[in-house]
GROMACS .gro file of C-alpha atoms in nm:
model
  201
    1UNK     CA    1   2.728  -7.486  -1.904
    2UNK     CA    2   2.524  -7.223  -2.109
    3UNK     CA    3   2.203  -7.124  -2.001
    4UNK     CA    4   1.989  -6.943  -2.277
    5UNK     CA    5   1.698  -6.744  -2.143
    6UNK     CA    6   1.514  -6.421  -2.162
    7UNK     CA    7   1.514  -6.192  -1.900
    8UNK     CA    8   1.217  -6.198  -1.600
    9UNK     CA    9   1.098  -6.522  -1.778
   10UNK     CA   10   1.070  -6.884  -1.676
   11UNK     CA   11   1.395  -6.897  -1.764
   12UNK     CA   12   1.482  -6.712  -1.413
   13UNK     CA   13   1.422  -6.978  -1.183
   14UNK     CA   14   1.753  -7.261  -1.345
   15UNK     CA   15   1.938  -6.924  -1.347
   16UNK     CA   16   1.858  -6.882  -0.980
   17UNK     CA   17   1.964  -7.235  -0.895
   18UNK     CA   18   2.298  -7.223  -1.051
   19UNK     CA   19   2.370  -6.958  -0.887
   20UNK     CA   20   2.223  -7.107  -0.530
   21UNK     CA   21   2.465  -7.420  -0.657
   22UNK     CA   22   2.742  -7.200  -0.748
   23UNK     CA   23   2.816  -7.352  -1.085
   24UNK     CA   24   3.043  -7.191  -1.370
   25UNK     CA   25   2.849  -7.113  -1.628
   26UNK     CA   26   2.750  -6.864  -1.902
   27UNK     CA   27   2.418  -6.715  -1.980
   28UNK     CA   28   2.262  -6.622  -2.395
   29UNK     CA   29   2.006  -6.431  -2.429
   30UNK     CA   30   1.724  -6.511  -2.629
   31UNK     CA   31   1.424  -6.315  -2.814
   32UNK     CA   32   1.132  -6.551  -2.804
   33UNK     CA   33   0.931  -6.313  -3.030
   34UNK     CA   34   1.187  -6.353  -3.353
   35UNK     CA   35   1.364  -6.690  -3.210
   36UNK     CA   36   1.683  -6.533  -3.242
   37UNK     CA   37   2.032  -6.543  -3.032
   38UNK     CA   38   2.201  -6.209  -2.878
   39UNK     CA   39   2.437  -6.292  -3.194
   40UNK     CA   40   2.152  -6.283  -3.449
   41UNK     CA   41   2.195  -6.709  -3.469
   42UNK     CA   42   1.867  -6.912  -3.497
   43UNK     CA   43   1.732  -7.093  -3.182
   44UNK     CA   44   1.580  -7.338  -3.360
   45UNK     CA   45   1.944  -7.494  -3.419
   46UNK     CA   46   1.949  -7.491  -3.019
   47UNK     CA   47   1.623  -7.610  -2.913
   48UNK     CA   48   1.382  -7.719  -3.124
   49UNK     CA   49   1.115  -7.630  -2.935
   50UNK     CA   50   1.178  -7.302  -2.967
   51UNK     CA   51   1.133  -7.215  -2.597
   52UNK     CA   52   1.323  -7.146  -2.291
   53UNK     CA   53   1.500  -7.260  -2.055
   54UNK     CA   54   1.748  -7.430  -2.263
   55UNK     CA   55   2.052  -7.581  -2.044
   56UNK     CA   56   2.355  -7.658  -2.290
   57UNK     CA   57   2.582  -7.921  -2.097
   58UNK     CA   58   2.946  -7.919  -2.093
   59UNK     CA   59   2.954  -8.276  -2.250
   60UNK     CA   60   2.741  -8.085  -2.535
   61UNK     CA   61   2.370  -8.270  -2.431
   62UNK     CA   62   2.104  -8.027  -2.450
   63UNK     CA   63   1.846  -8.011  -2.166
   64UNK     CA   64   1.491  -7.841  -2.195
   65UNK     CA   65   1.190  -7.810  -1.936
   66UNK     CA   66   1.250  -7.587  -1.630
   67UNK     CA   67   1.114  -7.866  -1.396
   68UNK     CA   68   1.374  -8.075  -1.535
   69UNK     CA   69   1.717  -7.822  -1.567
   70UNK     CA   70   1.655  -7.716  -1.174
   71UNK     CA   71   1.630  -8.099  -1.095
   72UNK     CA   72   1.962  -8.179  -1.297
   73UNK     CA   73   2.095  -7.828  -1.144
   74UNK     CA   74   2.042  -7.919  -0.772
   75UNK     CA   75   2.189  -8.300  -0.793
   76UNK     CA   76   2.478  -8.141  -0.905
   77UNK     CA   77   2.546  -8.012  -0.546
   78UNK     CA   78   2.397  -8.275  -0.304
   79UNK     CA   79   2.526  -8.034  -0.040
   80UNK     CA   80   2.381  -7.780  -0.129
   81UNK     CA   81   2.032  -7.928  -0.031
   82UNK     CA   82   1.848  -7.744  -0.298
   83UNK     CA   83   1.646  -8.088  -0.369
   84UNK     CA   84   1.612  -8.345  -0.132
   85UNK     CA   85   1.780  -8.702  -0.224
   86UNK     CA   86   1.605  -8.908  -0.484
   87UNK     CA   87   1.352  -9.176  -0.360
   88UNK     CA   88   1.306  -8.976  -0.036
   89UNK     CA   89   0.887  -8.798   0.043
   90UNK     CA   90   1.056  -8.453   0.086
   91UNK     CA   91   1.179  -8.476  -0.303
   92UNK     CA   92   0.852  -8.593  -0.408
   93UNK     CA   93   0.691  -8.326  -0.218
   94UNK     CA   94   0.943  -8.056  -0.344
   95UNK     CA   95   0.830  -8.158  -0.699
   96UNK     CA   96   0.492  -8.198  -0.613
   97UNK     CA   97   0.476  -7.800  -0.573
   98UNK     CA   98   0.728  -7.794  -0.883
   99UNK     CA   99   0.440  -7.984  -1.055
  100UNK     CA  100   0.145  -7.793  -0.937
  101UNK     CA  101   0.337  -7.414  -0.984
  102UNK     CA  102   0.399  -7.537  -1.373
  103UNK     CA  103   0.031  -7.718  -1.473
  104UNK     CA  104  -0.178  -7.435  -1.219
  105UNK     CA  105   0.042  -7.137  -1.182
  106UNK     CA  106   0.275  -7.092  -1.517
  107UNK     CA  107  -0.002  -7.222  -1.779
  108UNK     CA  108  -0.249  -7.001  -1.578
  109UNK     CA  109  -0.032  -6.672  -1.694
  110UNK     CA  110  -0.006  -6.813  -2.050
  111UNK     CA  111  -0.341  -6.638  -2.156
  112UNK     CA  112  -0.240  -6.344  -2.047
  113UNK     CA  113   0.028  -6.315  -2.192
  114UNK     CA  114  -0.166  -6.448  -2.538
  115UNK     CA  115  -0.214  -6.140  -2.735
  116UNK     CA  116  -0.517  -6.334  -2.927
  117UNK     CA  117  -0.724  -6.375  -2.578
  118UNK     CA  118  -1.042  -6.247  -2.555
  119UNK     CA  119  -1.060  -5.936  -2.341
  120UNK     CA  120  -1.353  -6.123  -2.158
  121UNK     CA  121  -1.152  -6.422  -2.011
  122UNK     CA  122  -0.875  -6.204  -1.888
  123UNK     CA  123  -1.094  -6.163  -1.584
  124UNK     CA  124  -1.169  -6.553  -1.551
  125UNK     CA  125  -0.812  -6.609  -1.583
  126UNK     CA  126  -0.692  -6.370  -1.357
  127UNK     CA  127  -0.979  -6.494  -1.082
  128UNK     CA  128  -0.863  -6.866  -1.153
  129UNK     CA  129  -0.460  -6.748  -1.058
  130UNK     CA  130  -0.554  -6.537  -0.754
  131UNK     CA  131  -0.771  -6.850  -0.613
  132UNK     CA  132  -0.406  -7.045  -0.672
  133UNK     CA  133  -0.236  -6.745  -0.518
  134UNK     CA  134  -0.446  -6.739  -0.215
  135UNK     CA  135  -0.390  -7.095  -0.124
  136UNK     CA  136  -0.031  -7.049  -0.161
  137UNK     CA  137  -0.044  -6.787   0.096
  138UNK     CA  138  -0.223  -6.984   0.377
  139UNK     CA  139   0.063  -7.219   0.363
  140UNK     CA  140   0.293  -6.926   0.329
  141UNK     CA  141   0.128  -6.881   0.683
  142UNK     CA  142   0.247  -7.190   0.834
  143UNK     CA  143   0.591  -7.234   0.691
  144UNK     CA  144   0.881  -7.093   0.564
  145UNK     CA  145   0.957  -7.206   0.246
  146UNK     CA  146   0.703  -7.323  -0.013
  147UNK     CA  147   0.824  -7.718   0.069
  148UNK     CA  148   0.914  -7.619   0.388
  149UNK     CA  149   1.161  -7.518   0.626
  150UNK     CA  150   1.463  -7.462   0.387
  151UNK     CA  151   1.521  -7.291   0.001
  152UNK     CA  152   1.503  -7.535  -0.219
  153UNK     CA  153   1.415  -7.511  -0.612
  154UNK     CA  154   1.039  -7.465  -0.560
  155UNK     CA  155   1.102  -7.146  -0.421
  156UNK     CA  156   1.324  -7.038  -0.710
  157UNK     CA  157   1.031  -7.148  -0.916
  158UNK     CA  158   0.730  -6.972  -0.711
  159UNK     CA  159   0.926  -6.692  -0.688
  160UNK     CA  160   0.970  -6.610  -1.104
  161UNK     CA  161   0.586  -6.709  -1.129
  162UNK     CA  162   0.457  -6.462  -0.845
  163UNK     CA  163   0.696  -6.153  -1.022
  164UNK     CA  164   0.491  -6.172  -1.296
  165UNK     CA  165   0.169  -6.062  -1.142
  166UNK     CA  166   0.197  -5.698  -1.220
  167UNK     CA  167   0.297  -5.736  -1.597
  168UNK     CA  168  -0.103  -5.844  -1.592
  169UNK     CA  169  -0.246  -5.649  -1.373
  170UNK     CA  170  -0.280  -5.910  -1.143
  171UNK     CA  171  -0.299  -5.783  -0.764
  172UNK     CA  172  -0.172  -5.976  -0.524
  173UNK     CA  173  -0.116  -5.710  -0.235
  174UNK     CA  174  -0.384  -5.851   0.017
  175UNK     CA  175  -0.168  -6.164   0.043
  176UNK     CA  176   0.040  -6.050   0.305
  177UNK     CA  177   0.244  -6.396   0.406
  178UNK     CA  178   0.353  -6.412  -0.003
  179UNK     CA  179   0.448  -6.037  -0.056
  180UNK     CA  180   0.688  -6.120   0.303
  181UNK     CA  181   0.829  -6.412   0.121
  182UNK     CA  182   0.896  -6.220  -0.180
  183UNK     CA  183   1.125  -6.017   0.018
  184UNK     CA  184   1.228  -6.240   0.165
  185UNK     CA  185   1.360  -6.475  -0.111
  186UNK     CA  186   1.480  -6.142  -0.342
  187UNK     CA  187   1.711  -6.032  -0.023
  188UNK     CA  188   1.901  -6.392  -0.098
  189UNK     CA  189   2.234  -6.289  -0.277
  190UNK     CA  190   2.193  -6.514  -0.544
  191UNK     CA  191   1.860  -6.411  -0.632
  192UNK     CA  192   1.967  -6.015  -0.608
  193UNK     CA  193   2.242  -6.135  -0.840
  194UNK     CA  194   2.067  -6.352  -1.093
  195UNK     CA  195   1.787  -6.011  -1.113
  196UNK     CA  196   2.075  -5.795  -1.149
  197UNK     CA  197   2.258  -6.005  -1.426
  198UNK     CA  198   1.899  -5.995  -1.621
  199UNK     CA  199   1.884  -5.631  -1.585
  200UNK     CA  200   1.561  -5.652  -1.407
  201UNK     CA  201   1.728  -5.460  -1.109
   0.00000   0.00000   0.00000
């Protein structure tokens, strides 16, 4: 499998999984800004979407959406237990955060990452993620794991989204049960080594 991604981004969290899964595979990097390939080759021919993360198969099939690629990812290695078994409450309550982190957490960041937002909503934006932030950290209180008492590919997930809250200024040191998990998810080896591999460590 090839993963293309660009490093710190959403991309992070599928390269965190096969790594969890310990899958072969092989990573390109991508510059979302010119929609070029490390080789100077057009994305476009890849995804048309223009966006990663992009998860070639081996049998050639092209998969897109994060949400999806961990999902694919984790059935891969039932034993593993990154997902729960399909049809059972703990899978639909693993992607019920996977939901929630992509619609209220990711597309919260998007603005400010937009260089055309006005400087005015920064502030409502950044107000609207720490209120999302906040809740995640009172049931950081009572549990483990975002879905509960085991890693599974919400974390992977939670964790990319909460490492971009200083690239926009976004201060998130008075939540003291999310900056433990934090830690606690980037002492996993296969998180230290997917950061590493990015050059983000």
């Amino acid at each position: 499998m090839k993963l293309y991604y660009q490093p710190g981004a959403c991309s992070l969290s599928p390269h965190i999984i096969l790594r969890e899964a310990g899958l072969d595979f092989s990573m390109i990097k991508v510059d979302l800004k010119t929609k070029k390939m490390e080789n100077g080759d057009d994305f476009f021919a890849i995804n048309p979407k223009g966006q990663i993360p992009t998860l070639l198969l081996d049998n050639n099939e092209i998969l897109t959406e994060g949400a999806v690629i961990v999902q694919y990812i984790a059935d891969q290695k039932p034993d593993k237990k990154l997902i729960s078994p399909a049809g059972t409450m703990e899978r639909y309550h693993q992607l019920e955060w996977i939901s929630h982190l992509s619609s209220e957490i990711h597309k919260g960041f998007s603005p400010l990452f937009f260089p055309g937002t006005p400087e005015n909503y920064r502030p409502v934006a950044i107000n609207n993620l720490l209120r999302r932030f906040k809740y995640i950290d009172k049931v950081l209180a009572e549990q483990p794991y975002i879905a509960g008492e085991h890693f599974t590919v919400a974390d992977a997930y939670l964790f990319t989204l909460s490492n971009w809250a200083p690239l926009v200024q976004l201060d998130l040191s008075d939540l003291v049960h999310l900056k433990d998990y934090q830690k606690k998810i980037a002492e996993r080896p296969s998180v230290h080594d997917a950061l590493k591999a990015e050059g983000l460590i």
